[in-house]
mmCIF file of C-alpha atoms in Angstrom:
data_model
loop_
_atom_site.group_PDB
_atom_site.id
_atom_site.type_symbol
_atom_site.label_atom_id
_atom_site.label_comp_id
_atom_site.label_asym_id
_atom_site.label_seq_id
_atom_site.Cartn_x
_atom_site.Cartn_y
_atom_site.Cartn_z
ATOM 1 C CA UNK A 1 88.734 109.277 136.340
ATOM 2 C CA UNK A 2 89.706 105.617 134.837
ATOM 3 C CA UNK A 3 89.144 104.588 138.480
ATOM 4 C CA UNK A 4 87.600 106.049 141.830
ATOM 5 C CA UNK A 5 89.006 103.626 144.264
ATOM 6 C CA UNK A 6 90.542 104.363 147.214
ATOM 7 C CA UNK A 7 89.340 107.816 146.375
ATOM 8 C CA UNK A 8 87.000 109.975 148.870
ATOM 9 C CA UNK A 9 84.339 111.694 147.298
ATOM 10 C CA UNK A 10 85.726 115.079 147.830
ATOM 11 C CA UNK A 11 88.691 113.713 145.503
ATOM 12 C CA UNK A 12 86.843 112.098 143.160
ATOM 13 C CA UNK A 13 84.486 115.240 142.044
ATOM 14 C CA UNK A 14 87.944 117.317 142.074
ATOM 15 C CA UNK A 15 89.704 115.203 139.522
ATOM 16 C CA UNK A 16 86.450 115.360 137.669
ATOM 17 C CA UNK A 17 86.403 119.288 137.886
ATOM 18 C CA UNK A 18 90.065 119.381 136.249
ATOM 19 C CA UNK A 19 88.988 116.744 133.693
ATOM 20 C CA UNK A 20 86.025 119.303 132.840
ATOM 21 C CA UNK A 21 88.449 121.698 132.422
ATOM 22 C CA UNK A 22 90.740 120.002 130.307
ATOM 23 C CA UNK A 23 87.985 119.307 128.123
ATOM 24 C CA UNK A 24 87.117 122.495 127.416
ATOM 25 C CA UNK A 25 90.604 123.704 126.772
ATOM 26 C CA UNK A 26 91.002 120.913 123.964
ATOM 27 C CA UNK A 27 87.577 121.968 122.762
ATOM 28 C CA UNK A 28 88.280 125.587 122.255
ATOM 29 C CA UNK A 29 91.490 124.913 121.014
ATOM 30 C CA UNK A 30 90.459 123.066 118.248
ATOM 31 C CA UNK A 31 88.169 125.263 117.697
ATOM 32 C CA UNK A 32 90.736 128.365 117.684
ATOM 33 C CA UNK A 33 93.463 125.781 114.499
ATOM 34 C CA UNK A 34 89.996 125.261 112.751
ATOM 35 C CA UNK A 35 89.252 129.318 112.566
ATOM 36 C CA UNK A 36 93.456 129.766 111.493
ATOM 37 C CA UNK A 37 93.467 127.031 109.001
ATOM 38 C CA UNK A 38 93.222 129.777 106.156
ATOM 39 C CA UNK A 39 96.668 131.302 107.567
ATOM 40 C CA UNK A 40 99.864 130.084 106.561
ATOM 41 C CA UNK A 41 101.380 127.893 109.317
ATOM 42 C CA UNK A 42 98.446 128.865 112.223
ATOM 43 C CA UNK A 43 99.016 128.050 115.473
ATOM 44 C CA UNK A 44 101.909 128.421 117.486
ATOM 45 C CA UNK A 45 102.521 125.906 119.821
ATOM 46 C CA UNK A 46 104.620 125.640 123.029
ATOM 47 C CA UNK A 47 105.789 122.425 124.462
ATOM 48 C CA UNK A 48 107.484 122.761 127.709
ATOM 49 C CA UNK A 49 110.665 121.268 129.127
ATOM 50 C CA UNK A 50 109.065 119.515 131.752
ATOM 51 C CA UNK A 51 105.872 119.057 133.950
ATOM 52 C CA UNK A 52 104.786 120.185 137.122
ATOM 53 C CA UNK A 53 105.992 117.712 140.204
ATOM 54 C CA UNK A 54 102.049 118.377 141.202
ATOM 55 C CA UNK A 55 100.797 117.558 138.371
ATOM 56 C CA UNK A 56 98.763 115.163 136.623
ATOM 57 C CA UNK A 57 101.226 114.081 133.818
ATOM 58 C CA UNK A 58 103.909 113.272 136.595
ATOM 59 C CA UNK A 59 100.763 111.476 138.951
ATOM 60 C CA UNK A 60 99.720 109.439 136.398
ATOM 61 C CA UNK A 61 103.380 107.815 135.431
ATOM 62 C CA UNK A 62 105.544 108.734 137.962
ATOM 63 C CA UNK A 63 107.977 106.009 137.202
ATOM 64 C CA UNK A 64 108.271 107.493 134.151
ATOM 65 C CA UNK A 65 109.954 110.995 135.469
ATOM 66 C CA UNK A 66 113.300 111.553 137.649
ATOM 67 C CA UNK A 67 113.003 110.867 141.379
ATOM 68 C CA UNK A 68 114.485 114.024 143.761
ATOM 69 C CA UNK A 69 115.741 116.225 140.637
ATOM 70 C CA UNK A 70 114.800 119.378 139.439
ATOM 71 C CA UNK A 71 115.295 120.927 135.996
ATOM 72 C CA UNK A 72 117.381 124.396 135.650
ATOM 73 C CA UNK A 73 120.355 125.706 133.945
ATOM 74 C CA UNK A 74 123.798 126.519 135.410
ATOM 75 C CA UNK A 75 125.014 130.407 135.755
ATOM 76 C CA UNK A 76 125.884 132.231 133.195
ATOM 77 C CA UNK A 77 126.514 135.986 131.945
ATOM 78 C CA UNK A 78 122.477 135.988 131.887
ATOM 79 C CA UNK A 79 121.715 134.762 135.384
ATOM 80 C CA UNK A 80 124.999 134.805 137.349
ATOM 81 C CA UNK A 81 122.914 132.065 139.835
ATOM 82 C CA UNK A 82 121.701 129.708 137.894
ATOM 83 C CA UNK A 83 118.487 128.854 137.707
ATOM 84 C CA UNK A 84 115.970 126.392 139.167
ATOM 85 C CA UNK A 85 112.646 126.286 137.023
ATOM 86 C CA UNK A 86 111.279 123.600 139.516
ATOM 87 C CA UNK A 87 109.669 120.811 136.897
ATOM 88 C CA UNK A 88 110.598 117.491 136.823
ATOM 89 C CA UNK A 89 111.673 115.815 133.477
ATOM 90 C CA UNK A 90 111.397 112.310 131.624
ATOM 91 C CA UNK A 91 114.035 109.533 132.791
ATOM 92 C CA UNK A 92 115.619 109.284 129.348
ATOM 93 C CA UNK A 93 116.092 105.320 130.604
ATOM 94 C CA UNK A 94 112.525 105.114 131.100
ATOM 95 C CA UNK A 95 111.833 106.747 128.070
ATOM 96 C CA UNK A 96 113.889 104.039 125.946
ATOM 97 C CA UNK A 97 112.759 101.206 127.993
ATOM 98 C CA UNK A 98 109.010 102.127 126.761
ATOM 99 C CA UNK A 99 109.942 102.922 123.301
ATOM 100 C CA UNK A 100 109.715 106.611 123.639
ATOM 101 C CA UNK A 101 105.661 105.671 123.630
ATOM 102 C CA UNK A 102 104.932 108.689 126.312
ATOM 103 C CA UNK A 103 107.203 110.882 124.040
ATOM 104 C CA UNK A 104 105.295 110.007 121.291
ATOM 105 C CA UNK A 105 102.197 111.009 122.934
ATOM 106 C CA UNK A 106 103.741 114.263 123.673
ATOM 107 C CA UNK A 107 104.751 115.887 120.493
ATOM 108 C CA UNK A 108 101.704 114.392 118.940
ATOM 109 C CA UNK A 109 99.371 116.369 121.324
ATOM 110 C CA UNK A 110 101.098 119.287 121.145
ATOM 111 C CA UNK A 111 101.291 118.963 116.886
ATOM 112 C CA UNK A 112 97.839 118.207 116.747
ATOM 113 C CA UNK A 113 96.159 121.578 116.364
ATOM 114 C CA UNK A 114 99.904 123.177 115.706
ATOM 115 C CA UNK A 115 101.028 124.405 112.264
ATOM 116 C CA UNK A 116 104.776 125.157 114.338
ATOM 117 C CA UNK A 117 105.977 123.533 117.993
ATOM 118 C CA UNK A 118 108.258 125.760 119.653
ATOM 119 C CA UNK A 119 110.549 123.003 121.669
ATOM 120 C CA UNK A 120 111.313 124.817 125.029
ATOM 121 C CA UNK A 121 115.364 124.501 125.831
ATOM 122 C CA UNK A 122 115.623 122.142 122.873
ATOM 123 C CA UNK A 123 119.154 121.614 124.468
ATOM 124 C CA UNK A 124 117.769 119.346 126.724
ATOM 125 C CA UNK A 125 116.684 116.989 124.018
ATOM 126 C CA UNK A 126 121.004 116.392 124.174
ATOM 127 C CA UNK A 127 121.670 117.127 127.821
ATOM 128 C CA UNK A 128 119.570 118.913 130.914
ATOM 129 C CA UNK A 129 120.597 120.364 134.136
ATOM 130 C CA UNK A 130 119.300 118.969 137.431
ATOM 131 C CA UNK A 131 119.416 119.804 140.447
ATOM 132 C CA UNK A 132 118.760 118.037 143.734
ATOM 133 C CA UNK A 133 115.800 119.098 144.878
ATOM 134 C CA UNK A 134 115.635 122.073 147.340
ATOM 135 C CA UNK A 135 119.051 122.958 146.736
ATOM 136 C CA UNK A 136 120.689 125.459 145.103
ATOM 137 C CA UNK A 137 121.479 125.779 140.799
ATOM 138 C CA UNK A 138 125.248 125.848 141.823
ATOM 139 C CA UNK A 139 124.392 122.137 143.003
ATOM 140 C CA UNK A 140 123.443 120.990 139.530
ATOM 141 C CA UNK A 141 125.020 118.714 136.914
ATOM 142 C CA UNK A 142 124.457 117.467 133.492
ATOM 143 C CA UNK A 143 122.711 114.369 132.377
ATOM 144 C CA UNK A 144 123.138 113.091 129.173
ATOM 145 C CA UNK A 145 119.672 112.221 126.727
ATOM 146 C CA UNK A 146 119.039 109.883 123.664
ATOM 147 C CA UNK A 147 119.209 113.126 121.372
ATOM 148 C CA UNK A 148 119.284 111.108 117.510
ATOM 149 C CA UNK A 149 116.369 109.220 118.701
ATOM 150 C CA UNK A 150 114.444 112.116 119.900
ATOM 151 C CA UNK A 151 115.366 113.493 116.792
ATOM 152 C CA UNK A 152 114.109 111.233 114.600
ATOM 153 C CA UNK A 153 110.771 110.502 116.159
ATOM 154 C CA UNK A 154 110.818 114.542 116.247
ATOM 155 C CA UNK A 155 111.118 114.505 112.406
ATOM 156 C CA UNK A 156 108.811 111.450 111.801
ATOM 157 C CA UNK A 157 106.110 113.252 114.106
ATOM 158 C CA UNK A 158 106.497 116.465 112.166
ATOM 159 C CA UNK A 159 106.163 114.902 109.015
ATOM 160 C CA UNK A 160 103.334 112.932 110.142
ATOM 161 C CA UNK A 161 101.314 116.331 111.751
ATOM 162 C CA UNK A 162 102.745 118.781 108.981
ATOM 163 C CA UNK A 163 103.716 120.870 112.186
ATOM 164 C CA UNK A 164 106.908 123.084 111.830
ATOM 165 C CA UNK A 165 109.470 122.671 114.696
ATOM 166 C CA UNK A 166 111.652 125.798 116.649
ATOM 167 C CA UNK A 167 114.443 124.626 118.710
ATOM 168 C CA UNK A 168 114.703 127.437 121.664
ATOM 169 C CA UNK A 169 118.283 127.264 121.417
ATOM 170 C CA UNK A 170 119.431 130.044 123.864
ATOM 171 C CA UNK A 171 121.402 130.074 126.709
ATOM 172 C CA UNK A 172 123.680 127.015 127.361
ATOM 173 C CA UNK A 173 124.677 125.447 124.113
ATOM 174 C CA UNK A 174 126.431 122.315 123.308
ATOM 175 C CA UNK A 175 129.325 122.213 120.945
ATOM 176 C CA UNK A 176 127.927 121.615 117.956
ATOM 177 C CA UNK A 177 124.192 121.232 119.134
ATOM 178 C CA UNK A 178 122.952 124.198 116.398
ATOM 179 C CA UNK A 179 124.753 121.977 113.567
ATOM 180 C CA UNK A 180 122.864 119.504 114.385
ATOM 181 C CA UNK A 181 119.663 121.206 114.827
ATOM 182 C CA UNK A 182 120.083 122.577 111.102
ATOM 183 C CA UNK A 183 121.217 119.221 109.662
ATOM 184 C CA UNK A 184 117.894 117.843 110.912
ATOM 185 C CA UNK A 185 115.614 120.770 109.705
ATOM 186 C CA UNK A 186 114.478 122.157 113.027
ATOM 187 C CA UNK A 187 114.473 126.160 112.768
ATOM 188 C CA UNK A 188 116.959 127.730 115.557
ATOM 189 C CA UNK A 189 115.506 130.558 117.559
ATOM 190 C CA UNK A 190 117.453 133.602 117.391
ATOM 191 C CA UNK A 191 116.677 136.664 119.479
ATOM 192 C CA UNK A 192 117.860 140.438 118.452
ATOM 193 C CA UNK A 193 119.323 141.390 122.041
ATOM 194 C CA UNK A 194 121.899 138.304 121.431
ATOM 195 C CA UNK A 195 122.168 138.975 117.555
ATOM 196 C CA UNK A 196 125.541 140.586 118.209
ATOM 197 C CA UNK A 197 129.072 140.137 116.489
ATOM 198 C CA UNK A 198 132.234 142.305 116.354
ATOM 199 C CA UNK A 199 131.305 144.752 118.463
ATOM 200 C CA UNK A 200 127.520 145.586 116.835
ATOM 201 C CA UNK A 201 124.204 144.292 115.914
ATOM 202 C CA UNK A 202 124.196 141.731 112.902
ATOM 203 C CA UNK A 203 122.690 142.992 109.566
ATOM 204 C CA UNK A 204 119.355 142.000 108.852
ATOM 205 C CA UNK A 205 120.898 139.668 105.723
ATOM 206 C CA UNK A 206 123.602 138.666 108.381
ATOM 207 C CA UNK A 207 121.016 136.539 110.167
ATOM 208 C CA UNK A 208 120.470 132.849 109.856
ATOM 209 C CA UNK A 209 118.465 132.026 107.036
ATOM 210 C CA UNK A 210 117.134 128.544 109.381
ATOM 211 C CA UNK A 211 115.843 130.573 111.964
ATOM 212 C CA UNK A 212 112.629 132.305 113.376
ATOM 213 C CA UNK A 213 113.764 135.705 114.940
ATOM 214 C CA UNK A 214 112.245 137.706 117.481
ATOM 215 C CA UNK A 215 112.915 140.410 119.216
ATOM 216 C CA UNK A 216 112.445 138.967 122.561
ATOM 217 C CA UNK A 217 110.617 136.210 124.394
ATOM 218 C CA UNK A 218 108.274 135.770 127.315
ATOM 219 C CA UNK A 219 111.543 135.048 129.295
ATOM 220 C CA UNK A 220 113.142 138.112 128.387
ATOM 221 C CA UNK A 221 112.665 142.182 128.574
ATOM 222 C CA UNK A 222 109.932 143.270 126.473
ATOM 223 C CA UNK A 223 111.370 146.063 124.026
ATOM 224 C CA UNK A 224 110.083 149.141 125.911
ATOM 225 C CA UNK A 225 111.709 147.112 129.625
ATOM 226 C CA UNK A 226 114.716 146.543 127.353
ATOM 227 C CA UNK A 227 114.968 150.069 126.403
ATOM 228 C CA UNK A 228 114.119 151.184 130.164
ATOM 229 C CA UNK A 229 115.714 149.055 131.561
ATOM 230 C CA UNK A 230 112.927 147.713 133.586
ATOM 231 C CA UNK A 231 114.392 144.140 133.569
ATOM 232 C CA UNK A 232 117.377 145.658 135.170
ATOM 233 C CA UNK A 233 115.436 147.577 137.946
ATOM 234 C CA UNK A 234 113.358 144.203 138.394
ATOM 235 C CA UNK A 235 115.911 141.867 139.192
ATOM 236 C CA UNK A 236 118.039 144.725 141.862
ATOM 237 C CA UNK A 237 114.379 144.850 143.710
ATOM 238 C CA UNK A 238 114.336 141.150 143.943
ATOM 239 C CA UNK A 239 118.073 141.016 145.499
ATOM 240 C CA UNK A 240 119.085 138.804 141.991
ATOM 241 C CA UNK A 241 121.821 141.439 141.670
ATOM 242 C CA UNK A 242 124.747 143.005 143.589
ATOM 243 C CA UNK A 243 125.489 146.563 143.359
ATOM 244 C CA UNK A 244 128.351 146.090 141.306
ATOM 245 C CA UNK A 245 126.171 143.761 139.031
ATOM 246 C CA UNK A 246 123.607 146.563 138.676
ATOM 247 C CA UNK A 247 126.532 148.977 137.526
ATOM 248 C CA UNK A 248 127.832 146.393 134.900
ATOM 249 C CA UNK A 249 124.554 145.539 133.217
ATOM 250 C CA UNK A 250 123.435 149.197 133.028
ATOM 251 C CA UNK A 251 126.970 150.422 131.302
ATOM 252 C CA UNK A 252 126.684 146.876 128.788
ATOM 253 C CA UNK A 253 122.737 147.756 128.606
ATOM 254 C CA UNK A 254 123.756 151.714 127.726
ATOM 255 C CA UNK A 255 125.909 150.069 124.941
ATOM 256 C CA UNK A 256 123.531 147.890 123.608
ATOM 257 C CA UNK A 257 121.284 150.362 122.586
ATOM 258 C CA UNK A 258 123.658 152.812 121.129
ATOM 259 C CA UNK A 259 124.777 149.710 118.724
ATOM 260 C CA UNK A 260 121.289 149.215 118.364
ATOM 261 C CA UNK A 261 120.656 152.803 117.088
ATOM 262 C CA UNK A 262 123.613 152.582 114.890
ATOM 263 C CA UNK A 263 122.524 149.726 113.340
ATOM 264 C CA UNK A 264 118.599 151.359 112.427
ATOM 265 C CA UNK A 265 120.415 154.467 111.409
ATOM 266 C CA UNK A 266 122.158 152.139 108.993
ATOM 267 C CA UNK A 267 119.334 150.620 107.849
ATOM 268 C CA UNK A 268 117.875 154.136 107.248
ATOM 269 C CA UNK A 269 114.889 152.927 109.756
ATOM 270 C CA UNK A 270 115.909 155.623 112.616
ATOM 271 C CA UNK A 271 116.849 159.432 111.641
ATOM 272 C CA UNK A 272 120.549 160.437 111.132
ATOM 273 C CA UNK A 273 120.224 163.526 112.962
ATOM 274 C CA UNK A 274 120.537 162.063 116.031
ATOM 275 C CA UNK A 275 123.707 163.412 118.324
ATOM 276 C CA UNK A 276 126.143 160.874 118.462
ATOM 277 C CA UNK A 277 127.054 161.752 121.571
ATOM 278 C CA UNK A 278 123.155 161.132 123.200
ATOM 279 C CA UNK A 279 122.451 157.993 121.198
ATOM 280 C CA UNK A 280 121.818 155.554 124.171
ATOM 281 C CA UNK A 281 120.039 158.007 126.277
ATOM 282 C CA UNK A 282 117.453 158.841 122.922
ATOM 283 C CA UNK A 283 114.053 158.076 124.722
ATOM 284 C CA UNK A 284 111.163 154.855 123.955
ATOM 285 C CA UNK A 285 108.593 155.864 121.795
ATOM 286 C CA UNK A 286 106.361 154.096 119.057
ATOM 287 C CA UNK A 287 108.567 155.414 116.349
ATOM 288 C CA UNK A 288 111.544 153.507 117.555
ATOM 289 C CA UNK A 289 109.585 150.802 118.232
ATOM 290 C CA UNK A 290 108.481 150.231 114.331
ATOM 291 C CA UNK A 291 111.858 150.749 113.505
ATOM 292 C CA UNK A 292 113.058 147.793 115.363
ATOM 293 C CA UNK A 293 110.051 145.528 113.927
ATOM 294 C CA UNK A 294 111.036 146.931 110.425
ATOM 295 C CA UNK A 295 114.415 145.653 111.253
ATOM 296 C CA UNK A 296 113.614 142.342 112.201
ATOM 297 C CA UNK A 297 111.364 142.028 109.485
ATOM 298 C CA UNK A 298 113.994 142.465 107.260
ATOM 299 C CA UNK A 299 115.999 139.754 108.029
ATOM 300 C CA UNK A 300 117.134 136.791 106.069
ATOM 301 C CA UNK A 301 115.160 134.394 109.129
ATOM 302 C CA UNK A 302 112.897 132.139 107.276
ATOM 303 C CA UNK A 303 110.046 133.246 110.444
ATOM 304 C CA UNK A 304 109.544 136.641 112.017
ATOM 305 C CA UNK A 305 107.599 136.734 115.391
ATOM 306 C CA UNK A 306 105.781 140.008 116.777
ATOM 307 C CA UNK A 307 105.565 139.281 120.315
ATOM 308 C CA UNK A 308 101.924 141.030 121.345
ATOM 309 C CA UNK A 309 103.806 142.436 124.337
ATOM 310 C CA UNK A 310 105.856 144.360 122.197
ATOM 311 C CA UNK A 311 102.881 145.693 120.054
ATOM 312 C CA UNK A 312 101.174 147.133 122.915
ATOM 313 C CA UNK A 313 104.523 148.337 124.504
ATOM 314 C CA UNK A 314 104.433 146.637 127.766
ATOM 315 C CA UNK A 315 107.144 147.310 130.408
ATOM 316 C CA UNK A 316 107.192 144.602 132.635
ATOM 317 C CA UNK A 317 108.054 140.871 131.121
ATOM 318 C CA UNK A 318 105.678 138.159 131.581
ATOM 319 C CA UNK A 319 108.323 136.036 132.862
ATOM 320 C CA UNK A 320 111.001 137.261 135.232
ATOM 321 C CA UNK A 321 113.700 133.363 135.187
ATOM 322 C CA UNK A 322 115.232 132.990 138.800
ATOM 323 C CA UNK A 323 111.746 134.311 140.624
ATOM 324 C CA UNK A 324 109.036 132.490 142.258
ATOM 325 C CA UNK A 325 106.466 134.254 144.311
ATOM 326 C CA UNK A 326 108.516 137.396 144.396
ATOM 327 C CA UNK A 327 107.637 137.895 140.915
ATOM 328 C CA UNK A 328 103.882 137.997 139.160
ATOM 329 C CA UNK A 329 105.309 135.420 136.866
ATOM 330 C CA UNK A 330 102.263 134.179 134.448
ATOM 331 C CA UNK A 331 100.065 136.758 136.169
ATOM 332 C CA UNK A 332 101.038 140.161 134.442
ATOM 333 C CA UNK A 333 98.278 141.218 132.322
ATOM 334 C CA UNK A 334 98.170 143.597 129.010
ATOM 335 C CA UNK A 335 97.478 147.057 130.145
ATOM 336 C CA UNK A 336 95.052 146.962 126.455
ATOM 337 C CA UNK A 337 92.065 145.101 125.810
ATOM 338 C CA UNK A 338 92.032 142.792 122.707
ATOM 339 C CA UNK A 339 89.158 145.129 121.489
ATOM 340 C CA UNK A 340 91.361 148.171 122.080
ATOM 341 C CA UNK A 341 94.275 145.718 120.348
ATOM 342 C CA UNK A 342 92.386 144.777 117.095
ATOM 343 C CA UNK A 343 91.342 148.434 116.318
ATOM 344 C CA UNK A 344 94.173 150.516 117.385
ATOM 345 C CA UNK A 345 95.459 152.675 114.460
ATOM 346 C CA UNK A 346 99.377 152.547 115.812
ATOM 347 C CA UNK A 347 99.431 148.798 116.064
ATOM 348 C CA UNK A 348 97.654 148.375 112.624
ATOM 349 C CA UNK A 349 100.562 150.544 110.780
ATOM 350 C CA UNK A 350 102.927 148.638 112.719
ATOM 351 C CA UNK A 351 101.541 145.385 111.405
ATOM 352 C CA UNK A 352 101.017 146.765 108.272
ATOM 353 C CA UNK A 353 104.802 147.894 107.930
ATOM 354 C CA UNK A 354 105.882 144.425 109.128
ATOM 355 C CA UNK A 355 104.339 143.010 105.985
ATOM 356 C CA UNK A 356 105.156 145.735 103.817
ATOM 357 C CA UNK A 357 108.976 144.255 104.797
ATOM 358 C CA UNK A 358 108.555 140.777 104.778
ATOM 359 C CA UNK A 359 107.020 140.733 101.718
ATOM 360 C CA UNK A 360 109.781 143.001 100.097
ATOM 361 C CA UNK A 361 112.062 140.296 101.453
ATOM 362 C CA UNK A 362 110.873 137.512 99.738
ATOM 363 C CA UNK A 363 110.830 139.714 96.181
ATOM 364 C CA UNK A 364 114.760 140.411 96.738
#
């Protein structure tokens, strides 16, 4: 600690303990960027949109953050209550005052062992959501940031740290925020379960070239929950959805995966054979798994991301928005060892037929 006074002793050796810890997280991550240099980008970084009201970021420069305000994100067809993620964000005042110097600091430590930063709910780089704290996400309201100048210092940083940046762009989005995001280089994040237009599933070459695609993220159902609706199931057992809310997303989730089948069959990933008439009760297995990696491989996305969920067919998400303690948010586990992941036959010809696409992609 810079300084122990006014601290008990008992305080002291805790903030020490944490400091430890730190430590060794920065050690082993550089250690981890060092090991992936050889690879292409390497590391994939995560930089949240906003810090714990607990924790040490907000301790240390409190009159740096927002007083009373949580961050969130109004209701929408995803989450018909809103949402209240419970971190506290930067007072974009503040943040000029200083010169963005704490922003600075930010991107840099999270570019420093990163070949890409993955900007959580870039949106709020333009505007975020906050709510007064304790109440509800209905209670919420927009407050505008400095988004050109966290833009450039974005780009500048980038440059400076050779570090890739992903703009999570779903959910919420400004008029005219993803034209902007392109016009200043930052990749847009597009997800297959949204990748939808005229009634079906976009074309692999349909997809934004300025883009990494996934099939889903840590927020969202995993394929196999997608398929099972597990996410569904999930949010009725937490009392997220009515009844008739249940009935709605099952009948939209039934449709989804018949377009989704449709579109594989097109692709000639997914056998013809199948009865039209049974296509979006046609069970999960591993076969219809690599067909929707093969898929997404295809695409015209400038980055693919295989979420390791999805590779060793988890059900239940990592992340369940809208849940606290109800919920084993963070705390989920993979039911597969990473010894059992590195050597498993299925998930290396899965892999393998990933690359098999991407590289035909870049031939065409």
């Amino acid at each position: 600690l810079e300084s122990d006074e006014g601290l008990s002793p008992e305080q002291v050796e805790r903030g020490g303990f944490f400091q430890c810890l730190q430590w060794q997280c920065t050690i082993q991550l550089s250690a981890a960027a060092d090991r992936a240099k050889s690879m292409t980008i390497g590391l994939y970084n995560d930089l949240a949109v906003g810090v714990d009201v607990s924790g040490a970021d907000h301790w240390a420069d409190q009159d740096l953050f927002l007083h009373g305000l949580r961050v969130g994100a109004p209701p929408d067809p995803f989450n018909e209550k809103g949402q209240n993620w419970g971190v506290v964000a930067f007072n974009p005042h503040g943040l000029r005052a200083g010169g963005y110097v704490q922003f600075v600091a930010l991107l840099r430590a999270n570019m420093r062992n990163a070949g890409a930063l993955r900007i959580d709910h870039v949106m709020g780089w333009q505007r975020l959501f906050l709510i007064p704290a304790g109440e509800h996400a209905s209670e919420g309201a927009y407050m505008r940031f400095p988004l050109e100048d966290l833009l450039a210092i974005a780009a500048l940083e980038s440059q400076r740290n050779e570090c890739i940046v992903i703009g999570e762009d779903l959910g919420t989005v400004p008029p005219g925020f993803r034209e902007r995001m392109t016009a200043a280089d930052i990749l847009s994040c597009r997800i297959l379960y949204f990748e939808r237009e005229s009634g079906r599933f976009r074309k692999p070459h349909e997809f934004l070239a300025r883009a990494m695609v996934a099939a889903d993220t840590h927020d969202l159902a995993t394929l196999r929950g997608y398929w099972t609706a597990e996410d569904i199931t999930a949010k009725v057992r937490l009392n997220m959805l009515t009844s008739d809310e249940e009935r709605l997303f099952n009948g939209e989730r039934s449709l989804d995966k018949r377009l989704l089948l449709e579109a594989l069959v097109d692709e000639g990933l997914f056998p013809q054979c199948l009865d039209p008439a049974s296509l979006d009760s046609t069970p999960w297995s591993q076969s219809l798994a690599d067909a929707i990696h093969r898929y997404l491989a295809r695409s015209s996305a400038m980055l693919f991301m295989v979420q390791l969920d999805d590779l060793t067919s988890e059900t239940r998400q990592v992340n369940l928005p809208g849940s606290t303690a109800e919920y084993p948010n963070w705390r989920r586990r993979l039911h597969r060892s990473l010894e059992e992941i590195a050597t498993a036959p299925a998930i290396a010809r899965t892999v393998k037929a990933i690359a098999d696409e991407r590289d035909s992609q870049r031939e065409i």
